[in-house]
């Protein structure tokens, strides 16, 4: 029994068409995410103490992971955590709109939902190489936008992610080729605001 397991995608591969194509979703989930899970389990195979931790605990406590496996846990543990979050942050049927306290916080921090999305897209488009764009709650419970490299996750820095977009080429290249900004614009058609709101409420 493996310590960490690949969660099932919460919808069909083609559920996010036309914005995210089925082939991309299949490869992204079944190959890329699966590889992060397998490599994470491999890194932890001789470390029963670390196997007992949750993925969040592992990433928040990377400093306590033995140096020999720390990079492998950072990359693959981050890959597992980030992708699990990413699947839940998308939904079929088209995005609705944020409401209530989440909407108030977005308007207070950025002026509008559209302006927040624009800033997230800029953050993702200007991330050199591979990484992720994020909306987080910082230590003062304020909304903030940032990007991370590779599979690094803001929870390692004590931040609480409420939204993220994968900007690795494997997330968009089949459909959008080099047009990362077009993928980022399209992504907001599938954002699951209920999940964003849930994470926002939990982090407050
Ligand atoms: Mn990915």
PDB file of C-alpha atoms and ligand atoms in Angstrom:
ATOM      1  CA  UNK A   1       0.000   0.000   0.000  1.00  0.00           C
ATOM      2  CA  UNK A   2       1.573   3.211  -1.167  1.00  0.00           C
ATOM      3  CA  UNK A   3       1.689   6.087   1.293  1.00  0.00           C
ATOM      4  CA  UNK A   4       0.335   8.685  -1.085  1.00  0.00           C
ATOM      5  CA  UNK A   5      -2.152   7.866  -3.828  1.00  0.00           C
ATOM      6  CA  UNK A   6      -3.242   9.636  -6.982  1.00  0.00           C
ATOM      7  CA  UNK A   7      -6.687  11.122  -6.328  1.00  0.00           C
ATOM      8  CA  UNK A   8      -9.302  10.505  -9.015  1.00  0.00           C
ATOM      9  CA  UNK A   9      -9.997  13.474 -11.223  1.00  0.00           C
ATOM     10  CA  UNK A  10     -13.325  14.902  -9.952  1.00  0.00           C
ATOM     11  CA  UNK A  11     -14.758  15.090 -13.514  1.00  0.00           C
ATOM     12  CA  UNK A  12     -14.210  13.500 -16.928  1.00  0.00           C
ATOM     13  CA  UNK A  13     -11.137  14.323 -19.013  1.00  0.00           C
ATOM     14  CA  UNK A  14     -13.276  16.195 -21.544  1.00  0.00           C
ATOM     15  CA  UNK A  15     -15.371  18.039 -18.962  1.00  0.00           C
ATOM     16  CA  UNK A  16     -13.426  21.281 -19.289  1.00  0.00           C
ATOM     17  CA  UNK A  17     -13.591  21.451 -23.084  1.00  0.00           C
ATOM     18  CA  UNK A  18     -13.161  23.648 -25.026  1.00  0.00           C
ATOM     19  CA  UNK A  19     -10.998  25.627 -22.592  1.00  0.00           C
ATOM     20  CA  UNK A  20      -8.823  22.723 -21.440  1.00  0.00           C
ATOM     21  CA  UNK A  21      -8.740  19.813 -23.892  1.00  0.00           C
ATOM     22  CA  UNK A  22      -9.327  16.193 -22.912  1.00  0.00           C
ATOM     23  CA  UNK A  23      -5.921  14.908 -24.072  1.00  0.00           C
ATOM     24  CA  UNK A  24      -4.112  17.485 -21.972  1.00  0.00           C
ATOM     25  CA  UNK A  25      -6.203  16.558 -18.923  1.00  0.00           C
ATOM     26  CA  UNK A  26      -5.578  12.848 -19.420  1.00  0.00           C
ATOM     27  CA  UNK A  27      -1.808  13.173 -19.751  1.00  0.00           C
ATOM     28  CA  UNK A  28      -1.627  15.815 -17.045  1.00  0.00           C
ATOM     29  CA  UNK A  29      -3.481  13.732 -14.471  1.00  0.00           C
ATOM     30  CA  UNK A  30      -2.649  10.139 -15.415  1.00  0.00           C
ATOM     31  CA  UNK A  31       1.020  10.697 -16.322  1.00  0.00           C
ATOM     32  CA  UNK A  32       2.379  13.889 -14.770  1.00  0.00           C
ATOM     33  CA  UNK A  33       0.490  13.888 -11.468  1.00  0.00           C
ATOM     34  CA  UNK A  34       0.912  10.116 -11.170  1.00  0.00           C
ATOM     35  CA  UNK A  35       4.677  10.483 -11.603  1.00  0.00           C
ATOM     36  CA  UNK A  36       4.873  13.035  -8.778  1.00  0.00           C
ATOM     37  CA  UNK A  37       2.995  10.640  -6.478  1.00  0.00           C
ATOM     38  CA  UNK A  38       5.198   7.679  -7.426  1.00  0.00           C
ATOM     39  CA  UNK A  39       8.414   9.664  -7.027  1.00  0.00           C
ATOM     40  CA  UNK A  40       7.259  11.041  -3.680  1.00  0.00           C
ATOM     41  CA  UNK A  41       6.533   7.526  -2.406  1.00  0.00           C
ATOM     42  CA  UNK A  42       9.915   6.406  -3.671  1.00  0.00           C
ATOM     43  CA  UNK A  43      11.651   9.261  -1.830  1.00  0.00           C
ATOM     44  CA  UNK A  44       9.895   8.302   1.424  1.00  0.00           C
ATOM     45  CA  UNK A  45      10.295   4.517   1.144  1.00  0.00           C
ATOM     46  CA  UNK A  46      12.872   4.246   3.946  1.00  0.00           C
ATOM     47  CA  UNK A  47      11.327   6.954   6.133  1.00  0.00           C
ATOM     48  CA  UNK A  48       8.368   5.609   8.113  1.00  0.00           C
ATOM     49  CA  UNK A  49       8.252   8.780  10.217  1.00  0.00           C
ATOM     50  CA  UNK A  50       7.749  10.940   7.132  1.00  0.00           C
ATOM     51  CA  UNK A  51       5.259   8.515   5.583  1.00  0.00           C
ATOM     52  CA  UNK A  52       3.021   9.140   8.601  1.00  0.00           C
ATOM     53  CA  UNK A  53       2.764  12.846   7.789  1.00  0.00           C
ATOM     54  CA  UNK A  54       0.184  14.534   5.589  1.00  0.00           C
ATOM     55  CA  UNK A  55       1.336  16.181   2.390  1.00  0.00           C
ATOM     56  CA  UNK A  56       0.727  19.579   4.004  1.00  0.00           C
ATOM     57  CA  UNK A  57       2.864  18.655   7.018  1.00  0.00           C
ATOM     58  CA  UNK A  58       5.670  17.464   4.756  1.00  0.00           C
ATOM     59  CA  UNK A  59       5.734  20.671   2.719  1.00  0.00           C
ATOM     60  CA  UNK A  60       5.428  22.964   5.745  1.00  0.00           C
ATOM     61  CA  UNK A  61       8.281  21.095   7.424  1.00  0.00           C
ATOM     62  CA  UNK A  62      10.689  20.656   4.511  1.00  0.00           C
ATOM     63  CA  UNK A  63      13.506  21.847   6.776  1.00  0.00           C
ATOM     64  CA  UNK A  64      13.069  18.713   8.894  1.00  0.00           C
ATOM     65  CA  UNK A  65      13.243  16.368   5.895  1.00  0.00           C
ATOM     66  CA  UNK A  66      16.701  14.766   5.602  1.00  0.00           C
ATOM     67  CA  UNK A  67      18.871  16.632   3.121  1.00  0.00           C
ATOM     68  CA  UNK A  68      19.439  13.515   0.996  1.00  0.00           C
ATOM     69  CA  UNK A  69      15.765  13.395  -0.009  1.00  0.00           C
ATOM     70  CA  UNK A  70      14.707  17.014   0.577  1.00  0.00           C
ATOM     71  CA  UNK A  71      14.833  18.153  -3.057  1.00  0.00           C
ATOM     72  CA  UNK A  72      12.939  15.070  -4.214  1.00  0.00           C
ATOM     73  CA  UNK A  73      10.256  15.627  -1.565  1.00  0.00           C
ATOM     74  CA  UNK A  74      10.072  19.348  -2.371  1.00  0.00           C
ATOM     75  CA  UNK A  75       9.619  18.740  -6.108  1.00  0.00           C
ATOM     76  CA  UNK A  76       7.372  15.684  -6.009  1.00  0.00           C
ATOM     77  CA  UNK A  77       5.518  16.467  -2.798  1.00  0.00           C
ATOM     78  CA  UNK A  78       4.875  19.938  -4.179  1.00  0.00           C
ATOM     79  CA  UNK A  79       3.771  18.383  -7.450  1.00  0.00           C
ATOM     80  CA  UNK A  80       1.291  16.147  -5.632  1.00  0.00           C
ATOM     81  CA  UNK A  81      -0.105  18.911  -3.431  1.00  0.00           C
ATOM     82  CA  UNK A  82      -0.315  21.542  -6.178  1.00  0.00           C
ATOM     83  CA  UNK A  83      -2.039  19.285  -8.700  1.00  0.00           C
ATOM     84  CA  UNK A  84      -4.553  17.933  -6.174  1.00  0.00           C
ATOM     85  CA  UNK A  85      -5.492  21.529  -5.431  1.00  0.00           C
ATOM     86  CA  UNK A  86      -5.534  22.471  -9.121  1.00  0.00           C
ATOM     87  CA  UNK A  87      -8.073  19.751 -10.087  1.00  0.00           C
ATOM     88  CA  UNK A  88     -10.426  20.889  -7.325  1.00  0.00           C
ATOM     89  CA  UNK A  89     -10.148  24.511  -8.441  1.00  0.00           C
ATOM     90  CA  UNK A  90     -11.659  23.737 -11.829  1.00  0.00           C
ATOM     91  CA  UNK A  91     -15.196  22.589 -12.641  1.00  0.00           C
ATOM     92  CA  UNK A  92     -17.272  21.779 -15.696  1.00  0.00           C
ATOM     93  CA  UNK A  93     -20.249  23.868 -16.687  1.00  0.00           C
ATOM     94  CA  UNK A  94     -18.651  27.254 -16.736  1.00  0.00           C
ATOM     95  CA  UNK A  95     -17.522  29.549 -13.976  1.00  0.00           C
ATOM     96  CA  UNK A  96     -20.092  31.405 -11.931  1.00  0.00           C
ATOM     97  CA  UNK A  97     -18.900  34.406  -9.941  1.00  0.00           C
ATOM     98  CA  UNK A  98     -17.544  34.882  -6.438  1.00  0.00           C
ATOM     99  CA  UNK A  99     -19.981  36.256  -3.857  1.00  0.00           C
ATOM    100  CA  UNK A 100     -20.161  37.324  -0.225  1.00  0.00           C
ATOM    101  CA  UNK A 101     -17.027  37.763   1.868  1.00  0.00           C
ATOM    102  CA  UNK A 102     -14.749  36.438  -0.859  1.00  0.00           C
ATOM    103  CA  UNK A 103     -16.065  39.006  -3.349  1.00  0.00           C
ATOM    104  CA  UNK A 104     -15.695  41.778  -0.746  1.00  0.00           C
ATOM    105  CA  UNK A 105     -12.109  40.761  -0.054  1.00  0.00           C
ATOM    106  CA  UNK A 106     -11.241  40.604  -3.765  1.00  0.00           C
ATOM    107  CA  UNK A 107     -12.800  44.009  -4.405  1.00  0.00           C
ATOM    108  CA  UNK A 108     -11.049  45.442  -1.355  1.00  0.00           C
ATOM    109  CA  UNK A 109      -7.638  44.148  -2.395  1.00  0.00           C
ATOM    110  CA  UNK A 110      -7.755  44.475  -6.168  1.00  0.00           C
ATOM    111  CA  UNK A 111     -10.769  46.648  -7.050  1.00  0.00           C
ATOM    112  CA  UNK A 112     -12.534  43.929  -9.023  1.00  0.00           C
ATOM    113  CA  UNK A 113     -12.474  40.243  -9.917  1.00  0.00           C
ATOM    114  CA  UNK A 114     -11.344  41.153 -13.422  1.00  0.00           C
ATOM    115  CA  UNK A 115      -8.400  43.123 -12.076  1.00  0.00           C
ATOM    116  CA  UNK A 116      -7.370  40.243  -9.805  1.00  0.00           C
ATOM    117  CA  UNK A 117      -7.535  37.831 -12.749  1.00  0.00           C
ATOM    118  CA  UNK A 118      -5.442  40.225 -14.828  1.00  0.00           C
ATOM    119  CA  UNK A 119      -2.772  40.367 -12.136  1.00  0.00           C
ATOM    120  CA  UNK A 120      -2.783  36.576 -11.688  1.00  0.00           C
ATOM    121  CA  UNK A 121      -2.404  36.165 -15.457  1.00  0.00           C
ATOM    122  CA  UNK A 122       0.509  38.608 -15.548  1.00  0.00           C
ATOM    123  CA  UNK A 123       2.124  36.718 -12.671  1.00  0.00           C
ATOM    124  CA  UNK A 124       1.716  33.419 -14.552  1.00  0.00           C
ATOM    125  CA  UNK A 125       2.755  34.807 -17.932  1.00  0.00           C
ATOM    126  CA  UNK A 126       5.947  36.337 -16.559  1.00  0.00           C
ATOM    127  CA  UNK A 127       7.024  33.289 -14.531  1.00  0.00           C
ATOM    128  CA  UNK A 128      10.144  32.255 -16.464  1.00  0.00           C
ATOM    129  CA  UNK A 129      10.212  28.549 -17.234  1.00  0.00           C
ATOM    130  CA  UNK A 130       7.853  26.300 -15.286  1.00  0.00           C
ATOM    131  CA  UNK A 131       5.797  27.102 -12.231  1.00  0.00           C
ATOM    132  CA  UNK A 132       2.493  28.238 -10.785  1.00  0.00           C
ATOM    133  CA  UNK A 133       0.537  31.479 -10.322  1.00  0.00           C
ATOM    134  CA  UNK A 134      -1.238  31.848  -6.982  1.00  0.00           C
ATOM    135  CA  UNK A 135      -3.716  33.825  -4.921  1.00  0.00           C
ATOM    136  CA  UNK A 136      -2.909  33.330  -1.262  1.00  0.00           C
ATOM    137  CA  UNK A 137      -3.859  34.671   2.130  1.00  0.00           C
ATOM    138  CA  UNK A 138      -0.702  36.007   3.746  1.00  0.00           C
ATOM    139  CA  UNK A 139       0.195  35.978   7.456  1.00  0.00           C
ATOM    140  CA  UNK A 140      -1.921  39.102   8.000  1.00  0.00           C
ATOM    141  CA  UNK A 141      -4.877  37.410   6.261  1.00  0.00           C
ATOM    142  CA  UNK A 142      -4.591  39.729   3.265  1.00  0.00           C
ATOM    143  CA  UNK A 143      -5.040  38.484  -0.288  1.00  0.00           C
ATOM    144  CA  UNK A 144      -1.829  38.455  -2.315  1.00  0.00           C
ATOM    145  CA  UNK A 145      -0.754  37.319  -5.773  1.00  0.00           C
ATOM    146  CA  UNK A 146       2.533  35.586  -6.442  1.00  0.00           C
ATOM    147  CA  UNK A 147       4.137  32.935  -8.592  1.00  0.00           C
ATOM    148  CA  UNK A 148       6.436  30.054  -7.683  1.00  0.00           C
ATOM    149  CA  UNK A 149       9.031  28.161  -9.699  1.00  0.00           C
ATOM    150  CA  UNK A 150       8.898  24.464 -10.520  1.00  0.00           C
ATOM    151  CA  UNK A 151       6.607  22.677  -8.019  1.00  0.00           C
ATOM    152  CA  UNK A 152       7.259  24.975  -5.079  1.00  0.00           C
ATOM    153  CA  UNK A 153       4.173  25.618  -2.988  1.00  0.00           C
ATOM    154  CA  UNK A 154       3.365  28.723  -0.924  1.00  0.00           C
ATOM    155  CA  UNK A 155       2.375  26.554   2.049  1.00  0.00           C
ATOM    156  CA  UNK A 156       6.107  25.946   2.592  1.00  0.00           C
ATOM    157  CA  UNK A 157       6.354  29.688   3.331  1.00  0.00           C
ATOM    158  CA  UNK A 158       3.358  29.643   5.682  1.00  0.00           C
ATOM    159  CA  UNK A 159       0.924  31.131   3.171  1.00  0.00           C
ATOM    160  CA  UNK A 160      -2.596  29.794   2.515  1.00  0.00           C
ATOM    161  CA  UNK A 161      -3.368  29.227  -1.180  1.00  0.00           C
ATOM    162  CA  UNK A 162      -6.953  29.824  -2.281  1.00  0.00           C
ATOM    163  CA  UNK A 163      -6.433  29.700  -6.080  1.00  0.00           C
ATOM    164  CA  UNK A 164      -3.697  28.492  -8.397  1.00  0.00           C
ATOM    165  CA  UNK A 165      -2.992  28.031 -12.099  1.00  0.00           C
ATOM    166  CA  UNK A 166      -0.421  25.568 -13.423  1.00  0.00           C
ATOM    167  CA  UNK A 167       1.782  27.350 -15.979  1.00  0.00           C
ATOM    168  CA  UNK A 168       4.027  24.401 -16.876  1.00  0.00           C
ATOM    169  CA  UNK A 169       3.963  23.837 -20.634  1.00  0.00           C
ATOM    170  CA  UNK A 170       2.448  20.380 -20.031  1.00  0.00           C
ATOM    171  CA  UNK A 171      -0.698  22.169 -18.755  1.00  0.00           C
ATOM    172  CA  UNK A 172      -1.446  23.904 -22.063  1.00  0.00           C
ATOM    173  CA  UNK A 173       0.975  23.128 -24.886  1.00  0.00           C
ATOM    174  CA  UNK A 174      -1.171  20.655 -26.890  1.00  0.00           C
ATOM    175  CA  UNK A 175      -3.938  23.215 -27.349  1.00  0.00           C
ATOM    176  CA  UNK A 176      -2.246  26.580 -26.880  1.00  0.00           C
ATOM    177  CA  UNK A 177       1.365  25.812 -27.916  1.00  0.00           C
ATOM    178  CA  UNK A 178       3.493  28.824 -26.938  1.00  0.00           C
ATOM    179  CA  UNK A 179       0.468  31.037 -26.162  1.00  0.00           C
ATOM    180  CA  UNK A 180       0.556  30.830 -22.379  1.00  0.00           C
ATOM    181  CA  UNK A 181      -1.386  34.125 -21.996  1.00  0.00           C
ATOM    182  CA  UNK A 182      -4.278  32.690 -24.063  1.00  0.00           C
ATOM    183  CA  UNK A 183      -4.398  29.624 -21.812  1.00  0.00           C
ATOM    184  CA  UNK A 184      -4.404  31.837 -18.730  1.00  0.00           C
ATOM    185  CA  UNK A 185      -7.276  33.935 -20.086  1.00  0.00           C
ATOM    186  CA  UNK A 186      -9.264  30.794 -20.970  1.00  0.00           C
ATOM    187  CA  UNK A 187      -8.630  29.196 -17.567  1.00  0.00           C
ATOM    188  CA  UNK A 188     -10.996  31.619 -15.823  1.00  0.00           C
ATOM    189  CA  UNK A 189     -13.883  29.998 -17.734  1.00  0.00           C
ATOM    190  CA  UNK A 190     -13.459  26.856 -15.647  1.00  0.00           C
ATOM    191  CA  UNK A 191     -12.535  28.268 -12.233  1.00  0.00           C
ATOM    192  CA  UNK A 192     -14.508  26.723  -9.362  1.00  0.00           C
ATOM    193  CA  UNK A 193     -15.392  29.759  -7.245  1.00  0.00           C
ATOM    194  CA  UNK A 194     -17.151  27.571  -4.646  1.00  0.00           C
ATOM    195  CA  UNK A 195     -13.831  25.858  -3.963  1.00  0.00           C
ATOM    196  CA  UNK A 196     -12.007  29.206  -3.830  1.00  0.00           C
ATOM    197  CA  UNK A 197     -14.615  30.474  -1.354  1.00  0.00           C
ATOM    198  CA  UNK A 198     -14.271  27.318   0.765  1.00  0.00           C
ATOM    199  CA  UNK A 199     -10.509  27.714   0.962  1.00  0.00           C
ATOM    200  CA  UNK A 200     -10.832  31.441   1.677  1.00  0.00           C
ATOM    201  CA  UNK A 201     -13.233  30.788   4.562  1.00  0.00           C
ATOM    202  CA  UNK A 202     -10.980  28.073   5.999  1.00  0.00           C
ATOM    203  CA  UNK A 203      -7.894  30.288   5.840  1.00  0.00           C
ATOM    204  CA  UNK A 204      -9.519  33.355   7.438  1.00  0.00           C
TER     205      UNK A 204
HETATM  206 MN1  LIG B   1       1.171  20.248 -14.025  1.00  0.00          MN
END
